[in-house]
Coordinates of C-alpha atoms in Angstrom, one line a residue:
M30 CA 3.8 -0.6 11.3
N31 CA 5.7 -1.2 8.1
R32 CA 8.7 0.8 6.9
R33 CA 6.8 3.1 4.6
H34 CA 4.4 4.1 7.4
L35 CA 7.2 4.6 9.8
L36 CA 9.1 6.9 7.5
Q37 CA 5.9 8.9 6.9
S38 CA 5.3 9.1 10.7
V39 CA 8.8 10.3 11.3
A40 CA 8.4 13.0 8.7
A41 CA 5.2 14.0 10.5
L42 CA 6.9 14.2 13.8
T43 CA 9.7 16.3 12.4
G44 CA 7.1 18.5 10.9
A45 CA 5.5 19.0 14.3
R46 CA 8.9 19.8 15.8
S47 CA 9.5 22.4 13.1
L48 CA 6.2 24.1 14.0
S49 CA 6.9 24.2 17.7
A50 CA 10.6 24.9 17.7
F51 CA 11.2 26.9 14.5
G52 CA 7.9 28.4 13.6
E53 CA 6.2 28.1 10.2
V54 CA 8.5 26.5 7.6
P55 CA 7.7 25.4 4.0
R56 CA 9.5 22.0 4.2
I57 CA 10.7 19.3 6.5
V58 CA 14.5 19.0 6.3
L59 CA 16.2 15.6 6.9
G60 CA 19.9 15.3 6.9
Q61 CA 21.9 12.3 5.7
S62 CA 25.6 11.3 5.9
A63 CA 26.5 8.2 3.9
P64 CA 29.1 6.8 1.6
F65 CA 28.5 8.2 -1.9
S66 CA 32.1 7.5 -2.9
G67 CA 34.6 4.8 -2.3
P68 CA 34.1 1.0 -1.9
S69 CA 30.8 1.3 0.0
Q70 CA 29.2 3.8 -2.5
D71 CA 26.6 1.3 -3.7
L72 CA 25.2 1.0 -0.2
G73 CA 24.8 4.7 0.2
D74 CA 23.4 5.2 -3.3
Q75 CA 20.8 2.4 -3.0
F76 CA 19.7 3.5 0.5
K77 CA 19.1 7.0 -0.7
A78 CA 17.3 5.9 -3.9
G79 CA 14.9 3.7 -1.9
A80 CA 14.1 6.4 0.6
M81 CA 13.5 8.9 -2.2
L82 CA 10.9 6.7 -3.7
V83 CA 8.9 7.1 -0.5
F84 CA 9.6 10.8 0.0
D85 CA 8.8 11.7 -3.6
A86 CA 5.5 9.8 -3.4
V87 CA 4.6 11.7 -0.2
N88 CA 5.6 15.0 -1.8
Q89 CA 3.5 14.3 -4.9
R90 CA 0.5 13.9 -2.6
G91 CA 1.1 17.3 -1.0
G92 CA 3.7 16.4 1.6
V93 CA 3.1 16.2 5.3
H94 CA 0.5 18.7 6.4
G95 CA 1.4 20.7 3.3
R96 CA 5.1 20.6 3.9
H97 CA 7.4 18.8 1.4
I98 CA 10.2 16.5 2.6
E99 CA 13.7 17.6 1.7
L100 CA 16.6 15.2 2.1
R101 CA 20.0 16.8 2.2
S102 CA 22.7 14.2 1.7
L103 CA 26.4 14.6 2.3
D104 CA 29.2 12.1 1.3
D105 CA 31.3 10.8 4.1
G106 CA 33.2 8.2 2.1
D107 CA 32.7 5.7 4.9
D108 CA 35.0 7.8 7.1
P109 CA 34.0 8.4 10.8
E110 CA 35.6 11.8 11.1
R111 CA 33.9 13.0 7.9
C112 CA 30.6 11.6 9.1
A113 CA 30.9 13.5 12.5
A114 CA 31.7 16.7 10.6
N115 CA 28.8 16.2 8.2
T116 CA 26.5 15.7 11.2
R117 CA 27.6 19.0 12.7
R118 CA 27.1 20.8 9.4
L119 CA 23.7 19.3 8.7
I120 CA 22.4 20.3 12.2
E121 CA 23.9 23.8 11.9
D122 CA 22.3 24.2 8.5
G123 CA 18.8 23.4 9.9
A124 CA 18.2 19.7 9.6
Q125 CA 15.3 18.9 11.9
A126 CA 16.1 15.2 12.0
L127 CA 18.9 12.9 10.6
F128 CA 18.1 9.9 8.4
G129 CA 19.7 7.0 6.7
Y130 CA 23.2 6.9 8.0
V131 CA 25.2 4.0 6.6
G132 CA 27.7 2.0 8.6
T133 CA 28.6 1.1 12.1
R134 CA 31.8 3.1 12.5
T135 CA 30.4 6.2 10.9
T136 CA 27.1 6.1 12.9
L137 CA 28.9 5.6 16.2
A138 CA 31.0 8.7 15.4
A139 CA 27.9 10.8 14.8
V140 CA 26.0 9.7 17.9
P141 CA 27.8 12.1 20.4
V142 CA 27.2 15.0 18.1
L143 CA 23.5 14.4 17.5
T144 CA 22.9 13.5 21.1
A145 CA 24.4 16.7 22.3
A146 CA 22.3 18.6 19.9
K147 CA 19.1 16.6 20.8
V148 CA 18.4 15.8 17.1
P149 CA 17.0 12.4 16.3
L150 CA 18.5 9.9 13.9
V151 CA 16.1 7.6 12.1
A152 CA 16.9 4.3 10.2
P153 CA 20.7 4.0 10.5
L154 CA 21.8 1.1 8.2
T155 CA 23.6 -0.9 10.9
G156 CA 22.5 -3.5 13.3
A157 CA 25.4 -3.1 15.8
D158 CA 24.5 -3.8 19.4
A159 CA 26.5 -0.8 20.5
L160 CA 23.8 1.4 18.9
H161 CA 21.0 -0.5 20.7
A162 CA 22.6 -0.6 24.2
P163 CA 22.7 1.5 26.2
F164 CA 19.4 3.0 25.1
N165 CA 19.6 6.3 23.4
R166 CA 16.3 8.2 23.0
Y167 CA 17.6 10.0 19.9
L168 CA 18.2 6.7 17.9
F169 CA 15.3 5.2 16.0
H170 CA 16.0 1.7 14.5
I171 CA 13.8 0.2 11.9
R172 CA 15.9 -2.9 10.9
A173 CA 16.9 -6.1 12.7
S174 CA 20.1 -6.1 14.7
Y175 CA 23.2 -8.1 13.9
N176 CA 22.3 -10.4 16.8
D177 CA 19.1 -11.3 14.9
E178 CA 20.9 -11.9 11.7
A179 CA 23.5 -14.1 13.5
A180 CA 20.8 -16.2 15.0
E181 CA 19.3 -16.8 11.6
I182 CA 22.6 -17.6 10.0
V183 CA 23.5 -20.1 12.7
K184 CA 20.0 -21.6 12.5
Q185 CA 20.5 -22.2 8.8
L186 CA 24.0 -23.6 8.8
T187 CA 23.3 -26.0 11.7
S188 CA 20.1 -27.2 9.9
V189 CA 22.2 -28.4 7.0
G190 CA 24.6 -30.2 9.4
S191 CA 27.5 -27.8 9.6
R192 CA 29.3 -27.9 12.9
R193 CA 32.8 -26.7 12.1
V194 CA 32.3 -23.0 11.6
A195 CA 35.2 -20.6 10.8
V196 CA 35.0 -16.8 10.8
F197 CA 36.5 -14.2 8.5
F198 CA 36.0 -10.6 9.8
Q199 CA 37.3 -7.1 9.2
N200 CA 39.3 -5.2 11.8
D201 CA 36.9 -2.5 12.8
A202 CA 33.7 -1.8 14.8
Y203 CA 31.5 -3.5 12.3
G204 CA 33.6 -6.7 12.2
Q205 CA 33.8 -6.8 16.0
A206 CA 30.0 -6.3 16.3
D207 CA 29.3 -9.2 14.0
L208 CA 31.9 -11.4 15.6
E209 CA 30.4 -10.9 19.0
A210 CA 26.9 -11.6 17.6
L211 CA 27.9 -14.8 15.9
S212 CA 29.9 -16.1 18.9
S213 CA 26.8 -15.6 21.1
A214 CA 24.6 -17.4 18.5
L215 CA 27.0 -20.3 18.2
K216 CA 27.2 -20.7 21.9
L217 CA 23.5 -21.4 22.1
H218 CA 24.2 -24.5 19.9
D219 CA 27.3 -25.5 22.0
L220 CA 29.6 -24.3 19.2
T221 CA 32.6 -22.1 19.0
P222 CA 34.6 -21.0 15.8
V223 CA 37.1 -23.6 14.8
S224 CA 39.4 -20.8 13.3
Q225 CA 39.3 -17.2 12.4
G226 CA 41.1 -14.7 10.1
M227 CA 41.1 -10.9 10.3
V228 CA 41.5 -8.4 7.4
E229 CA 41.8 -4.7 7.3
R230 CA 38.7 -2.8 6.0
H231 CA 38.3 -2.9 2.2
S232 CA 41.6 -4.8 1.8
D233 CA 42.0 -7.7 -0.7
N234 CA 45.2 -8.9 1.0
I235 CA 43.7 -12.2 2.3
I236 CA 46.8 -14.5 2.2
A237 CA 47.3 -14.5 6.0
P238 CA 43.6 -14.7 7.1
L239 CA 43.0 -17.4 4.4
H240 CA 45.7 -19.6 5.9
A241 CA 44.5 -19.0 9.4
V242 CA 40.9 -19.9 8.5
M243 CA 41.7 -23.0 6.5
A244 CA 43.8 -24.4 9.3
G245 CA 40.6 -25.1 11.2
K246 CA 39.2 -27.3 8.3
P247 CA 35.8 -25.7 8.5
D248 CA 32.5 -27.0 7.1
C249 CA 31.5 -23.4 6.4
I250 CA 32.8 -19.9 6.7
V251 CA 30.9 -16.9 8.1
Q252 CA 32.2 -13.6 6.7
M253 CA 31.9 -10.1 8.3
A254 CA 33.6 -7.8 5.9
A255 CA 32.9 -5.4 3.0
H256 CA 32.3 -7.0 -0.3
K257 CA 35.8 -6.4 -1.8
S258 CA 37.4 -8.4 1.0
C259 CA 34.8 -11.1 1.0
A260 CA 35.1 -11.5 -2.8
A261 CA 38.8 -11.8 -2.6
F262 CA 38.6 -14.3 0.2
I263 CA 36.0 -16.5 -1.5
R264 CA 38.1 -16.6 -4.7
G265 CA 41.2 -17.5 -2.7
A266 CA 39.4 -20.2 -0.8
R267 CA 38.0 -21.8 -4.0
R268 CA 41.5 -21.8 -5.5
T269 CA 42.7 -24.0 -2.6
G270 CA 39.9 -26.5 -3.4
Y271 CA 37.6 -25.5 -0.6
R272 CA 34.0 -26.4 -1.5
G273 CA 32.1 -25.4 1.7
A274 CA 29.5 -22.7 2.0
F275 CA 30.1 -19.0 2.8
Y276 CA 27.6 -17.0 4.9
S277 CA 27.7 -13.2 5.0
F278 CA 25.7 -10.5 7.0
S279 CA 23.5 -8.1 5.1
F280 CA 25.9 -5.2 5.2
V281 CA 28.2 -6.9 2.6
D282 CA 26.2 -5.4 -0.3
S283 CA 25.0 -8.6 -2.0
Q284 CA 24.7 -7.1 -5.5
A285 CA 28.3 -5.9 -5.5
L286 CA 29.5 -9.2 -4.1
A287 CA 27.6 -11.2 -6.8
T288 CA 29.0 -8.9 -9.5
D289 CA 32.5 -9.3 -8.3
L290 CA 32.3 -13.0 -7.9
H291 CA 30.4 -13.8 -11.1
K292 CA 31.0 -17.6 -11.7
D293 CA 32.4 -18.1 -8.1
A294 CA 29.2 -17.0 -6.5
G295 CA 27.9 -20.5 -6.0
G296 CA 27.6 -21.6 -2.4
V297 CA 27.5 -18.0 -1.1
V298 CA 24.6 -17.1 1.3
V299 CA 23.8 -13.6 2.3
S300 CA 21.3 -12.7 5.1
Q301 CA 18.9 -9.9 4.2
V302 CA 16.7 -7.7 6.2
V303 CA 13.4 -7.3 4.4
P304 CA 9.8 -6.2 5.1
F305 CA 7.7 -8.9 6.8
P306 CA 6.7 -11.2 3.9
F307 CA 3.2 -11.9 5.2
H308 CA 2.1 -8.4 5.8
G309 CA -0.9 -7.8 3.6
L310 CA -0.5 -4.0 3.6
T311 CA 2.8 -4.1 1.8
P312 CA 2.0 -4.9 -1.8
L313 CA 5.5 -6.2 -2.8
A314 CA 6.0 -8.3 0.3
G315 CA 2.4 -9.5 0.2
T316 CA 2.6 -11.0 -3.3
T317 CA 2.8 -14.7 -3.6
S318 CA 4.2 -16.8 -6.5
S319 CA 2.7 -20.0 -7.8
T320 CA 4.6 -23.2 -7.9
P321 CA 6.2 -23.7 -11.3
R322 CA 4.7 -26.5 -13.3
P323 CA 6.9 -29.5 -14.1
R324 CA 8.0 -29.7 -17.7
R325 CA 6.7 -32.7 -19.7
R326 CA 9.3 -35.1 -20.9
R327 CA 9.6 -35.5 -24.6

């Protein structure tokens, strides 16, 4: 099942729940708490925009069993307490399901609230293992975990001969989740980080972690932080003469990172979670490109 079909199925399920639990209602109400302000705003805006493409298309075709999908979105500014408060408000205001939460810390803060209310959360934008285990029947994941991303990052960096791997991570639940995932993936290749540096969330004060990381003389550096911290770290490392590669997990917001880095973006690799590229039912993923023809020499 691809992502579009899953979102439509979830909408259908919530529609059925609205019939059985709330009687006849004219719409299916989904609640979202995400960062629509602050350093992570781009992630929230992009996630909502992508979801609305699907929901609008469904609504234009008549909705789900005649009921239109309504997405109610609240800004949490990437703050866990605001996210928990938003979750209570959304449930109290009649959200039949929650959808599209963004971030590890914020989603973890919302889980006790939605679990107690027995309201499902679909498609949180986080791959943290803490949200996969122990199993929670009210959480529905549609993306790969950070363990999966870490495995692919390590597979890539070892394939090009890198063995001395350093780590730059932020001091929060997201950074810790990625650090644990990467350490486990490295262990399968008999590797451990040669050095590591820690930064506070969204901080560009990278002097201390930069010195700590460079002390290990790494071949490459894996980053687990928001784009502002990653961009500052990469620029700082390049100024020291470092020419190795940088790898980042998908949550970094690759577009914002590329915009911030501009000419310093060379050698930066970002893992991405995308629809299965060989699935013929997804038009965009199913398209193939021809091999460019070589230019004639003149």
